Coordinates of C-alpha atoms in Angstrom, one line a residue:
Chain L
M1 CA 2.7 35.2 -19.6
Q2 CA 1.4 31.8 -21.1
S3 CA 4.1 31.6 -23.7
T4 CA 7.2 31.6 -21.8
Y5 CA 7.1 28.3 -20.0
Y6 CA 7.0 26.2 -23.1
K7 CA 10.7 26.7 -23.4
Q8 CA 11.3 25.4 -20.0
L9 CA 8.9 22.2 -20.2
T10 CA 9.0 20.9 -23.6
A11 CA 8.0 17.2 -24.0
T12 CA 12.1 16.4 -24.4
K13 CA 12.7 18.3 -21.1
L14 CA 10.0 16.2 -19.3
E15 CA 11.6 13.0 -20.8
R16 CA 15.0 14.2 -19.7
A17 CA 13.8 15.0 -16.3
H18 CA 12.7 11.3 -15.9
T19 CA 15.9 9.8 -17.3
R20 CA 17.7 12.1 -14.7
I21 CA 15.7 11.0 -11.5
K22 CA 14.9 7.5 -12.4
P23 CA 17.9 6.2 -10.3
Y24 CA 16.9 8.2 -7.2
I25 CA 13.0 7.7 -7.1
H26 CA 10.7 4.6 -7.1
Q27 CA 8.8 3.8 -10.0
T28 CA 5.8 3.4 -7.9
P29 CA 3.0 1.0 -8.5
V30 CA -0.5 1.4 -10.2
L31 CA -3.2 -0.1 -8.2
S32 CA -6.7 -0.9 -8.8
S33 CA -9.6 -2.2 -6.5
Q34 CA -12.3 -4.1 -8.1
R35 CA -14.5 -3.4 -5.2
L36 CA -13.8 0.4 -5.5
N37 CA -14.4 0.2 -9.1
A38 CA -17.7 -1.1 -8.3
L39 CA -18.4 1.3 -6.1
A40 CA -17.7 4.4 -8.1
G41 CA -19.1 2.8 -11.4
A42 CA -15.7 3.5 -13.1
S43 CA -12.5 2.1 -13.9
L44 CA -9.9 3.8 -11.5
Y45 CA -5.9 3.7 -11.9
F46 CA -4.1 5.0 -8.7
K47 CA -0.6 6.1 -9.0
C48 CA 0.7 5.2 -5.7
E49 CA 3.1 8.2 -4.7
N50 CA 2.3 7.5 -1.1
L51 CA 4.9 4.5 -1.8
Q52 CA 7.4 7.3 -3.3
K53 CA 10.6 7.9 -1.3
V54 CA 9.9 10.3 1.5
G55 CA 6.3 9.1 1.2
A56 CA 5.4 11.8 -1.4
F57 CA 5.5 12.8 -5.1
K58 CA 7.6 15.8 -3.9
M59 CA 10.7 13.7 -4.2
R60 CA 10.5 13.8 -8.1
G61 CA 10.6 17.5 -8.3
A62 CA 13.2 17.8 -5.5
S63 CA 15.4 15.5 -7.3
N64 CA 15.1 16.8 -10.7
A65 CA 16.0 20.6 -9.3
V66 CA 18.9 19.1 -7.5
F67 CA 20.3 17.0 -10.1
S68 CA 19.8 19.7 -12.8
L69 CA 22.2 22.1 -11.0
A70 CA 25.4 23.3 -12.6
E71 CA 28.6 22.1 -10.9
E72 CA 29.3 25.5 -9.3
E73 CA 25.9 25.5 -8.0
R74 CA 26.1 22.2 -6.5
A75 CA 29.2 23.1 -4.6
K76 CA 27.1 25.6 -2.5
G77 CA 24.1 23.4 -1.8
V78 CA 20.2 24.1 -2.0
A79 CA 17.9 25.6 0.4
T80 CA 14.0 26.1 0.9
H81 CA 11.4 26.8 3.7
S82 CA 9.0 24.1 4.4
S83 CA 7.9 22.1 7.1
G84 CA 6.0 19.5 4.8
N85 CA 7.1 17.0 2.3
H86 CA 9.2 19.2 0.2
A87 CA 11.6 19.6 3.1
Q88 CA 12.2 15.9 3.4
A89 CA 12.4 15.4 -0.5
L90 CA 14.9 18.2 -0.8
A91 CA 17.2 17.0 2.0
L92 CA 16.9 13.5 0.8
A93 CA 17.7 14.5 -2.9
A94 CA 20.6 16.8 -1.6
R95 CA 22.1 13.9 0.4
L96 CA 22.0 11.6 -2.8
A97 CA 23.7 14.1 -4.7
G98 CA 26.3 14.6 -2.1
I99 CA 25.5 18.4 -1.6
K100 CA 24.4 20.6 1.4
A101 CA 20.7 21.3 2.0
Y102 CA 19.6 24.0 4.3
I103 CA 16.0 24.1 5.4
V104 CA 14.1 26.6 7.1
M105 CA 11.5 25.5 9.4
P106 CA 9.2 27.1 11.9
E107 CA 10.1 26.7 15.5
N108 CA 6.8 24.9 16.3
S109 CA 7.2 22.5 13.5
P110 CA 6.2 18.8 14.5
K111 CA 9.1 17.0 16.1
V112 CA 8.7 14.1 13.9
K113 CA 9.2 16.2 10.9
V114 CA 12.4 17.9 12.3
A115 CA 13.6 14.5 12.9
A116 CA 13.0 13.2 9.6
V117 CA 14.6 16.4 7.9
K118 CA 17.8 16.1 10.2
G119 CA 17.9 12.1 9.5
Y120 CA 18.5 13.1 5.8
G121 CA 21.4 15.3 7.1
A122 CA 20.2 18.6 6.1
E123 CA 21.1 21.6 8.2
I124 CA 17.7 23.0 9.8
I125 CA 17.5 26.9 10.5
F126 CA 14.4 27.6 12.8
C127 CA 12.4 30.8 12.5
K128 CA 9.3 32.4 13.8
P129 CA 6.0 30.6 12.7
T130 CA 5.1 33.6 10.1
L131 CA 5.4 33.6 6.4
Q132 CA 7.5 36.8 6.7
A133 CA 10.0 35.2 9.0
R134 CA 10.2 32.2 6.8
E135 CA 10.9 34.1 4.0
D136 CA 13.5 36.6 5.7
T137 CA 15.1 33.8 7.2
L138 CA 15.7 31.9 3.9
E139 CA 16.8 35.3 2.1
E140 CA 19.4 35.5 4.9
V141 CA 20.4 31.8 4.7
V142 CA 20.9 32.3 0.6
A143 CA 22.7 35.4 1.0
R144 CA 25.2 33.8 3.7
T145 CA 25.5 30.4 1.9
G146 CA 25.1 31.2 -1.7
A147 CA 22.7 27.9 -1.7
V148 CA 20.1 27.8 -4.7
F149 CA 16.7 28.4 -3.5
I150 CA 14.2 25.5 -4.8
H151 CA 10.8 26.4 -4.4
P152 CA 8.3 23.6 -3.6
Y153 CA 6.5 24.1 -6.6
N154 CA 7.0 27.5 -8.5
N155 CA 9.8 26.4 -10.1
Y156 CA 10.4 24.9 -13.6
P157 CA 12.9 21.8 -13.0
V158 CA 10.5 21.0 -9.8
I159 CA 7.3 21.2 -12.4
A160 CA 9.0 18.8 -14.9
G161 CA 9.9 16.5 -12.0
Q162 CA 6.3 16.4 -10.7
A163 CA 5.2 15.5 -14.3
T164 CA 7.1 12.3 -14.3
A165 CA 4.4 10.6 -12.1
A166 CA 1.7 11.1 -14.8
M167 CA 4.3 10.1 -17.5
E168 CA 4.6 6.7 -15.6
L169 CA 1.0 6.3 -15.0
F170 CA 0.2 6.8 -18.7
E171 CA 2.8 4.0 -19.6
Q172 CA 1.7 1.7 -16.6
A173 CA -2.2 1.8 -16.9
E174 CA -3.3 -0.9 -19.4
V175 CA -5.6 1.4 -21.1
A176 CA -6.0 4.8 -22.5
L177 CA -7.2 7.0 -19.9
D178 CA -10.2 9.2 -20.5
V179 CA -9.4 11.4 -17.5
L180 CA -6.5 12.3 -15.1
I181 CA -7.5 13.8 -11.7
A182 CA -4.7 15.4 -9.6
P183 CA -4.9 17.4 -6.3
V184 CA -4.1 20.9 -6.5
G185 CA -2.3 23.2 -3.9
G186 CA 0.5 25.2 -5.3
G187 CA -0.1 23.5 -8.5
G188 CA 3.4 21.7 -8.9
L189 CA 1.9 18.3 -9.5
L190 CA -1.1 19.5 -11.5
S191 CA 0.9 21.7 -14.0
G192 CA 3.3 18.9 -14.4
S193 CA 0.4 16.3 -14.9
A194 CA -1.4 18.6 -17.2
L195 CA 1.9 19.1 -19.6
A196 CA 2.6 15.2 -19.3
A197 CA -1.1 14.7 -20.8
R198 CA -0.6 17.1 -23.3
Y199 CA 2.6 15.6 -24.7
F200 CA 2.3 11.8 -24.0
S201 CA -1.7 11.1 -23.7
P202 CA -3.2 13.8 -25.6
S203 CA -6.7 12.2 -25.4
T204 CA -6.7 12.3 -21.6
T205 CA -8.6 15.3 -20.0
V206 CA -6.8 16.5 -17.0
I207 CA -9.2 17.8 -14.2
A208 CA -8.0 19.0 -10.7
A209 CA -9.5 18.2 -7.4
E210 CA -9.3 21.1 -4.8
P211 CA -10.5 21.4 -1.0
A212 CA -13.3 23.9 -0.7
G213 CA -11.6 25.4 2.1
A214 CA -8.7 26.2 0.2
D215 CA -10.0 27.0 -3.1
D216 CA -7.7 29.5 -4.6
A217 CA -7.1 27.7 -7.9
W218 CA -10.8 27.5 -8.4
Q219 CA -11.0 31.3 -7.8
S220 CA -8.1 32.2 -9.8
L221 CA -9.5 30.2 -12.7
Q222 CA -12.8 31.9 -12.6
A223 CA -11.2 35.4 -12.2
G224 CA -8.7 34.7 -14.9
K225 CA -5.9 35.9 -12.5
L226 CA -4.1 34.8 -9.4
I227 CA -6.1 35.2 -6.2
P228 CA -3.9 34.1 -3.5
Q229 CA -5.8 31.8 -0.6
A230 CA -6.5 33.7 2.5
G231 CA -7.0 31.8 5.7
P232 CA -7.2 28.0 4.3
H233 CA -9.3 25.8 6.5
T234 CA -9.3 22.1 5.4
I235 CA -8.1 18.9 6.6
A236 CA -5.8 18.5 3.3
D237 CA -2.7 20.1 4.9
G238 CA -0.7 19.6 1.7
L239 CA -3.0 21.8 -0.3
R240 CA -3.5 25.1 1.8
T241 CA -0.9 27.0 -0.4
S242 CA -1.7 29.3 -3.4
L243 CA -0.7 28.8 -7.0
G244 CA 2.3 30.6 -8.2
D245 CA 3.0 32.6 -11.2
K246 CA 4.9 29.9 -13.0
T247 CA 2.0 27.2 -12.4
F248 CA -1.0 29.3 -12.9
P249 CA -0.7 29.8 -16.7
I250 CA 0.0 26.1 -17.2
I251 CA -3.0 25.4 -15.5
Q252 CA -5.1 27.9 -17.0
E253 CA -4.3 26.5 -20.3
H254 CA -4.2 23.0 -19.7
V255 CA -6.6 21.9 -16.9
K256 CA -10.4 21.6 -17.9
E257 CA -12.0 22.2 -14.8
I258 CA -11.3 22.3 -11.0
I259 CA -13.9 20.3 -8.8
R260 CA -14.1 21.5 -5.1
V261 CA -14.8 19.1 -2.4
T262 CA -15.7 19.2 1.3
D263 CA -13.5 17.9 4.2
S264 CA -16.2 15.3 4.9
E265 CA -16.0 14.1 1.3
I266 CA -12.1 14.1 1.8
V267 CA -12.5 12.0 5.0
E268 CA -15.0 9.6 3.3
A269 CA -12.5 9.1 0.4
M270 CA -9.6 8.9 2.4
R271 CA -11.5 5.7 4.4
L272 CA -12.2 4.0 1.3
I273 CA -8.8 4.2 0.2
W274 CA -7.6 2.8 3.5
E275 CA -10.2 0.3 3.7
R276 CA -10.5 -1.0 0.1
M277 CA -6.9 -0.5 -1.1
K278 CA -5.1 -0.8 2.1
L279 CA -3.1 2.1 1.5
V280 CA -2.2 4.7 4.1
V281 CA -2.6 8.0 2.3
E282 CA -2.9 11.6 3.8
P283 CA -5.9 13.6 3.2
S284 CA -4.7 15.7 0.5
A285 CA -4.1 12.4 -1.8
A286 CA -7.7 11.3 -1.2
V287 CA -9.0 14.7 -2.6
P288 CA -9.2 13.3 -6.3
L289 CA -11.5 10.3 -5.2
A290 CA -13.6 12.6 -3.3
A291 CA -14.3 14.4 -6.6
I292 CA -15.4 11.2 -8.3
M293 CA -17.5 10.1 -5.4
Q294 CA -19.3 13.3 -5.4
S295 CA -21.1 12.8 -8.5
K296 CA -20.6 9.2 -9.7
E297 CA -23.1 9.5 -12.6
R298 CA -20.6 11.8 -14.6
W299 CA -18.0 9.3 -14.4
A300 CA -19.9 6.2 -15.2
G301 CA -17.9 3.4 -17.2
K302 CA -14.7 5.9 -17.8
Q303 CA -11.2 5.0 -17.3
I304 CA -9.7 7.5 -14.7
G305 CA -6.2 8.0 -13.6
L306 CA -5.8 9.4 -10.2
I307 CA -2.5 10.4 -8.4
L308 CA -2.3 9.3 -4.7
S309 CA 0.1 12.1 -3.6
G310 CA 1.3 11.1 -0.5
G311 CA 1.2 9.0 2.7
N312 CA 2.5 11.1 5.6
V313 CA -0.2 11.0 8.2
D314 CA 0.2 11.2 12.1
L315 CA -1.5 7.7 13.2
E316 CA -2.1 9.3 16.4
N317 CA -4.6 11.9 15.1
L318 CA -6.6 9.9 12.5
P319 CA -9.9 11.6 11.2
F320 CA -12.0 8.2 11.9
Chain S
M1 CA 2.4 -39.2 8.6
Q2 CA 5.1 -37.3 6.8
S3 CA 5.1 -39.3 3.6
T4 CA 1.5 -38.8 2.5
Y5 CA 1.8 -35.2 1.6
Y6 CA 4.3 -35.2 -1.1
K7 CA 1.9 -36.8 -3.6
Q8 CA -0.6 -34.1 -3.0
L9 CA 2.0 -31.4 -2.9
T10 CA 4.7 -32.1 -5.6
A11 CA 6.4 -29.1 -7.3
T12 CA 4.2 -29.8 -10.1
K13 CA 1.1 -29.5 -8.2
L14 CA 2.1 -26.1 -6.8
E15 CA 3.0 -24.9 -10.3
R16 CA -0.2 -26.1 -11.6
A17 CA -2.0 -24.3 -8.8
H18 CA -0.4 -21.2 -9.7
T19 CA -1.3 -21.6 -13.3
R20 CA -5.0 -22.4 -12.4
I21 CA -5.4 -19.4 -9.9
K22 CA -3.6 -16.8 -11.7
P23 CA -6.7 -15.5 -13.8
Y24 CA -8.5 -14.9 -10.4
I25 CA -6.0 -13.3 -8.0
H26 CA -3.7 -10.5 -8.3
Q27 CA -0.2 -10.9 -8.7
T28 CA 0.7 -8.5 -5.7
P29 CA 3.9 -6.3 -5.6
V30 CA 6.7 -7.0 -3.4
L31 CA 7.8 -3.8 -1.9
S32 CA 10.8 -2.6 0.0
S33 CA 11.7 0.5 2.3
Q34 CA 15.2 1.8 2.6
R35 CA 14.3 3.5 5.9
L36 CA 12.8 0.2 7.1
N37 CA 16.0 -1.7 5.7
A38 CA 18.1 1.0 7.7
L39 CA 16.3 0.4 10.9
A40 CA 16.3 -3.3 10.6
G41 CA 20.0 -3.5 9.5
A42 CA 18.9 -6.1 6.7
S43 CA 17.4 -6.1 3.2
L44 CA 13.6 -6.7 3.6
Y45 CA 11.3 -7.7 0.8
F46 CA 7.6 -7.4 1.8
K47 CA 5.2 -9.7 -0.3
C48 CA 2.0 -7.6 -0.2
E49 CA -0.9 -9.8 0.3
N50 CA -2.8 -7.1 2.2
L51 CA -3.3 -5.8 -1.6
Q52 CA -4.5 -9.2 -2.5
K53 CA -8.7 -9.8 -3.5
V54 CA -10.4 -9.7 -0.4
G55 CA -7.4 -8.1 1.4
A56 CA -5.6 -11.5 2.3
F57 CA -3.5 -14.2 0.9
K58 CA -6.7 -16.6 1.7
M59 CA -7.9 -15.8 -1.9
R60 CA -5.2 -18.0 -3.2
G61 CA -6.0 -21.1 -1.3
A62 CA -9.9 -20.6 -1.6
S63 CA -9.4 -20.1 -5.2
N64 CA -7.3 -23.2 -5.9
A65 CA -9.7 -25.4 -3.8
V66 CA -12.8 -24.2 -6.0
F67 CA -11.3 -24.3 -9.2
S68 CA -9.7 -27.8 -8.5
L69 CA -13.1 -29.3 -8.0
A70 CA -14.6 -31.8 -10.2
E71 CA -17.5 -31.0 -12.4
E72 CA -20.1 -33.0 -10.0
E73 CA -18.8 -31.3 -7.2
R74 CA -19.0 -27.8 -8.5
A75 CA -22.7 -28.6 -9.3
K76 CA -23.6 -28.7 -5.3
G77 CA -21.0 -26.0 -4.3
V78 CA -18.7 -25.4 -1.4
A79 CA -19.0 -24.7 2.4
T80 CA -17.2 -23.6 5.1
H81 CA -17.1 -22.2 8.6
S82 CA -15.3 -19.1 9.3
S83 CA -16.0 -15.4 10.4
G84 CA -12.6 -14.4 8.8
N85 CA -10.6 -13.7 5.7
H86 CA -11.3 -17.3 4.4
A87 CA -15.0 -16.8 4.4
Q88 CA -14.9 -13.7 2.2
A89 CA -12.3 -15.6 0.0
L90 CA -14.2 -18.9 -0.3
A91 CA -17.4 -16.8 -1.2
L92 CA -15.7 -14.7 -3.8
A93 CA -13.7 -17.8 -5.6
A94 CA -17.3 -19.3 -5.5
R95 CA -18.7 -16.3 -7.2
L96 CA -15.9 -16.3 -9.8
A97 CA -16.5 -20.1 -10.6
G98 CA -20.3 -19.6 -10.7
I99 CA -20.9 -21.9 -8.0
K100 CA -22.7 -21.8 -4.6
A101 CA -21.0 -21.1 -1.5
Y102 CA -22.7 -21.8 1.8
I103 CA -20.8 -20.0 5.1
V104 CA -21.5 -21.0 8.5
M105 CA -20.7 -17.9 10.7
P106 CA -21.5 -17.2 14.4
E107 CA -24.4 -15.1 15.0
N108 CA -22.4 -12.5 17.0
S109 CA -20.2 -11.9 13.8
P110 CA -19.4 -8.5 13.2
K111 CA -21.9 -6.9 10.7
V112 CA -19.1 -5.6 8.3
K113 CA -17.9 -9.3 7.8
V114 CA -21.5 -10.5 7.5
A115 CA -22.0 -7.8 4.8
A116 CA -18.9 -8.6 2.8
V117 CA -19.6 -12.4 2.6
K118 CA -23.0 -11.6 1.5
G119 CA -21.7 -8.9 -0.8
Y120 CA -19.8 -11.8 -2.7
G121 CA -23.4 -13.6 -3.2
A122 CA -22.6 -16.4 -0.7
E123 CA -25.6 -17.9 1.6
I124 CA -24.8 -17.4 5.1
I125 CA -26.0 -19.8 7.8
F126 CA -25.7 -18.3 11.3
C127 CA -25.1 -20.7 14.6
K128 CA -24.3 -20.1 18.0
P129 CA -20.7 -18.9 18.7
T130 CA -19.2 -22.2 19.9
L131 CA -16.8 -24.1 17.8
Q132 CA -19.3 -27.3 18.5
A133 CA -22.2 -25.3 16.9
R134 CA -20.1 -24.3 14.1
E135 CA -19.2 -27.8 13.1
D136 CA -22.6 -29.2 13.9
T137 CA -24.0 -26.6 11.7
L138 CA -21.5 -27.1 9.1
E139 CA -22.4 -30.9 9.1
E140 CA -25.9 -30.4 8.6
V141 CA -25.2 -27.9 5.6
V142 CA -23.1 -30.5 4.1
A143 CA -25.5 -33.2 4.7
R144 CA -28.4 -31.2 3.1
T145 CA -26.7 -29.5 0.0
G146 CA -23.9 -32.0 -0.8
A147 CA -21.6 -29.1 -1.0
V148 CA -17.7 -29.9 -0.5
F149 CA -16.2 -28.7 2.7
I150 CA -13.4 -26.5 2.1
H151 CA -11.2 -26.2 5.5
P152 CA -9.4 -23.1 5.9
Y153 CA -6.0 -24.5 6.2
N154 CA -6.0 -28.4 6.8
N155 CA -6.5 -29.0 3.1
Y156 CA -4.2 -29.8 0.3
P157 CA -5.5 -27.7 -2.6
V158 CA -5.7 -24.8 0.0
I159 CA -2.1 -25.3 1.0
A160 CA -1.0 -25.6 -2.5
G161 CA -2.9 -22.1 -3.2
Q162 CA -1.2 -20.3 -0.3
A163 CA 2.2 -21.5 -1.7
T164 CA 1.9 -19.5 -4.6
A165 CA 2.4 -16.1 -2.6
A166 CA 6.1 -17.4 -1.8
M167 CA 6.7 -18.6 -5.4
E168 CA 5.9 -15.2 -6.8
L169 CA 8.0 -13.8 -4.2
F170 CA 11.1 -15.8 -5.1
E171 CA 10.5 -14.6 -8.7
Q172 CA 9.7 -11.1 -8.1
A173 CA 12.7 -10.2 -5.3
E174 CA 15.6 -9.3 -7.3
V175 CA 18.1 -11.2 -5.1
A176 CA 18.4 -14.7 -3.6
L177 CA 16.4 -14.6 -0.4
D178 CA 18.5 -15.9 2.5
V179 CA 15.2 -16.2 4.8
L180 CA 11.6 -16.3 4.4
I181 CA 9.4 -15.5 7.3
A182 CA 5.7 -16.4 7.4
P183 CA 3.2 -16.0 10.2
V184 CA 1.6 -19.4 11.5
G185 CA -1.7 -19.6 12.6
G186 CA -3.5 -22.8 11.1
G187 CA -0.5 -23.2 9.1
G188 CA -1.8 -23.3 5.6
L189 CA 0.4 -20.3 4.5
L190 CA 3.4 -21.5 6.5
S191 CA 3.2 -25.2 5.2
G192 CA 2.8 -23.9 1.6
S193 CA 5.6 -21.3 1.9
A194 CA 8.0 -24.0 3.2
L195 CA 7.3 -26.3 0.2
A196 CA 7.6 -23.5 -2.3
A197 CA 11.0 -22.7 -0.6
R198 CA 12.0 -26.5 -1.0
Y199 CA 11.3 -26.8 -4.4
F200 CA 12.0 -23.5 -6.0
S201 CA 14.3 -21.6 -3.6
P202 CA 16.1 -24.4 -1.8
S203 CA 18.6 -22.1 -0.3
T204 CA 16.2 -20.3 1.7
T205 CA 15.6 -21.1 5.2
V206 CA 12.1 -20.7 6.2
I207 CA 11.3 -19.4 9.5
A208 CA 7.8 -18.9 11.3
A209 CA 6.6 -16.0 13.4
E210 CA 3.9 -16.7 16.1
P211 CA 2.2 -14.6 18.8
A212 CA 3.5 -15.8 22.3
G213 CA -0.2 -15.8 23.3
A214 CA -1.0 -18.2 20.7
D215 CA 2.1 -20.4 20.3
D216 CA 0.5 -23.8 19.8
A217 CA 2.9 -24.2 16.5
W218 CA 5.9 -23.7 18.8
Q219 CA 4.7 -26.0 21.6
S220 CA 3.8 -28.6 18.9
L221 CA 7.4 -28.3 17.6
Q222 CA 8.9 -28.7 20.9
A223 CA 6.8 -31.6 21.9
G224 CA 7.1 -33.5 18.5
K225 CA 3.2 -33.8 18.2
L226 CA 0.2 -31.6 17.9
I227 CA -0.7 -29.6 20.7
P228 CA -3.8 -27.7 20.1
Q229 CA -4.1 -24.1 21.2
A230 CA -6.1 -23.5 24.5
G231 CA -7.5 -19.9 25.1
P232 CA -5.3 -18.0 22.7
H233 CA -4.9 -14.4 23.7
T234 CA -3.4 -12.1 21.2
I235 CA -4.3 -9.0 19.0
A236 CA -3.2 -11.0 15.9
D237 CA -6.6 -12.5 15.5
G238 CA -5.9 -14.3 12.3
L239 CA -3.4 -16.6 14.2
R240 CA -5.4 -17.9 17.1
T241 CA -6.2 -21.2 15.3
S242 CA -4.3 -24.5 16.1
L243 CA -2.1 -26.5 13.4
G244 CA -4.0 -29.3 11.8
D245 CA -2.9 -32.8 10.9
K246 CA -2.1 -31.8 7.4
T247 CA -0.1 -28.9 8.0
F248 CA 1.9 -30.0 11.2
P249 CA 4.0 -32.7 9.4
I250 CA 5.1 -30.3 6.7
I251 CA 6.3 -27.6 9.0
Q252 CA 8.0 -30.0 11.2
E253 CA 10.0 -31.2 8.2
H254 CA 10.7 -28.0 6.6
V255 CA 10.3 -24.9 9.0
K256 CA 13.7 -24.3 10.7
E257 CA 12.5 -22.5 13.7
I258 CA 9.4 -20.6 15.0
I259 CA 9.9 -17.1 16.6
R260 CA 7.7 -15.9 19.3
V261 CA 6.7 -12.3 19.6
T262 CA 4.7 -10.4 22.0
D263 CA 1.8 -8.4 21.2
S264 CA 3.6 -5.0 22.0
E265 CA 6.0 -6.2 19.5
I266 CA 3.5 -6.9 17.0
V267 CA 1.8 -3.5 17.7
E268 CA 5.2 -1.7 17.0
A269 CA 6.0 -3.5 13.9
M270 CA 2.5 -2.8 12.7
R271 CA 3.3 0.9 13.1
L272 CA 6.5 0.6 11.4
I273 CA 4.8 -0.8 8.4
W274 CA 1.9 1.7 8.4
E275 CA 4.2 4.7 8.7
R276 CA 7.2 3.5 6.8
M277 CA 5.5 1.6 4.0
K278 CA 2.3 3.4 3.9
L279 CA 0.6 0.0 3.8
V280 CA -2.5 -1.0 6.1
V281 CA -1.9 -4.4 7.3
E282 CA -3.7 -6.3 10.1
P283 CA -1.8 -7.2 13.4
S284 CA -1.3 -10.8 12.0
A285 CA 0.5 -9.6 8.9
A286 CA 3.0 -7.5 11.2
V287 CA 4.2 -10.6 13.2
P288 CA 7.1 -11.6 10.9
L289 CA 8.4 -8.0 11.0
A290 CA 8.3 -8.1 14.9
A291 CA 10.3 -11.2 14.7
I292 CA 13.1 -9.5 12.9
M293 CA 13.1 -6.4 15.1
Q294 CA 13.1 -8.4 18.1
S295 CA 16.9 -9.5 17.5
K296 CA 18.2 -7.5 14.9
E297 CA 21.9 -8.5 15.4
R298 CA 20.8 -11.9 14.0
W299 CA 19.6 -10.8 10.9
A300 CA 22.3 -8.2 9.9
G301 CA 22.9 -7.9 6.2
K302 CA 20.5 -10.7 5.1
Q303 CA 18.4 -10.7 2.4
I304 CA 14.8 -11.3 3.9
G305 CA 11.4 -12.1 2.4
L306 CA 8.4 -11.5 4.5
I307 CA 4.8 -12.1 3.8
L308 CA 2.2 -9.6 4.6
S309 CA -0.6 -11.8 4.8
G310 CA -3.4 -9.4 5.1
G311 CA -5.0 -5.9 5.6
N312 CA -8.4 -6.2 7.1
V313 CA -8.6 -4.1 10.1
D314 CA -11.3 -2.1 11.8
L315 CA -10.3 1.4 11.5
E316 CA -12.4 2.4 14.3
N317 CA -10.2 0.2 16.7
L318 CA -6.6 0.8 15.9
P319 CA -4.1 -0.1 18.5
F320 CA -2.3 3.2 18.3

């Protein structure tokens, strides 16, 4: 299994992905906080994907997938099922490409998310709020329209797009990073980041941070095979998904370790980012900092990159 | 009165201030949001001083005041009375210069603010929570220590330091700004911004935004003389102070207009910045955007710079 992805995700393919999506994404800033560095005892470089279009790194992968399509594929549009950041990202990327997007969303999705997807001009198809209904509905939509299904993470062009956040971070940080920490849910961002490090910053160790209440990636690495997440329970709603068969082998080969953190550690880290860095981040984005704060001795004096994956939160329902 | 300040605040003095403080401040990013631009119907360029050291533009003025001191003044240190961002800024600037800072604070100041000032190594002198007690205590401290009083805004080196935010914004924005909007409290940021525009971007019109519940600047401009604020009532706690005799003449001469906004307009603008830009800003920082949203037709198609003055809020007491 491990051997197949290389052809799809060479250094050249990652560089081409970056060139391809640059006109459509923000080169987000890398920010540091001296007060936070003092607290952590290490030098932290935060790649601010919460400031990305649609408020999350998902815009990178969606853009690369959309702008990689062949002419005849573009004519029929793209489709996905998601109520999260990928839905908005795909809708916006499709609009920028001037093609159709079909988004399957559970009928109980938050109104604000439905409005956002609609605002980007996508066609929404509602379904019952079960995974089975989502997949069935998506299948119908694809059969009916001929649209290309763009999976939120188990898709090579998506992984290549997500890799560009780490590629930029390596360029933007003023130092050689000892460590890069990314959160892991389905593994699109993590596998992309791991390949980016391998190709463009080989001295950087890539580590993942995962909520203890949705630790399928940790379980899978331990077992040496994919173990899907059953009944995830974590405030980090972006990380409740399971690894896919495309992301897992990359992670297995290139990620050194997965650190699990509790929800209270996540909320504490989120508060630090809001208070010290003045950045609105969603719980999932705080997971890497939670991993640092959990065992500070270990990171003392290190140069550490962290990806702030997104900033989409409901201000009416904050955990503090 | 108008004629005196020019010698203290020439273009060269402002440029020297910038050179002087550059090693001690962040060149904060200028961010834009396409979604917010679409909502406003104009192109908005936000200078993110909420990402400045100590979380506010105050670090600029305090640094310039501290690093402008003569050798014999530095030996005796600096003093101020403040429980706000200026206290932290002066404490940090003094620490960076290796000199003493004496901060007079009301005895009922929030613990977190006292801890922050202490954390920067300043000596805190508590007083009764009245303006008279603050001023008397400060006078005692200055008499006893010989420290130089650094007023939070009615001070030329402070004004020159605050001017550097707008100077950077003019450089960083990719376009010539039609308008620059700054919030006004004591007028340090506003008078500095107005001079920066006059010297370095003369085609930019400078406009101020002020809470309706603390509209002494508006009143003063109308009356043609200083009218101190009596009983301010606004959520924008950084803007409750009155103009000073050094800031008023500059504002009178170079600020075209002052727009007043209500507290509910401020909270609505603050929510937009949090939700759309993913930035933590304090209510005072949202006042310029509130002025835009109040009468959108007026700004249609314009290139507008706004200074996000700070990001120090209490996460336990948010207005949404």
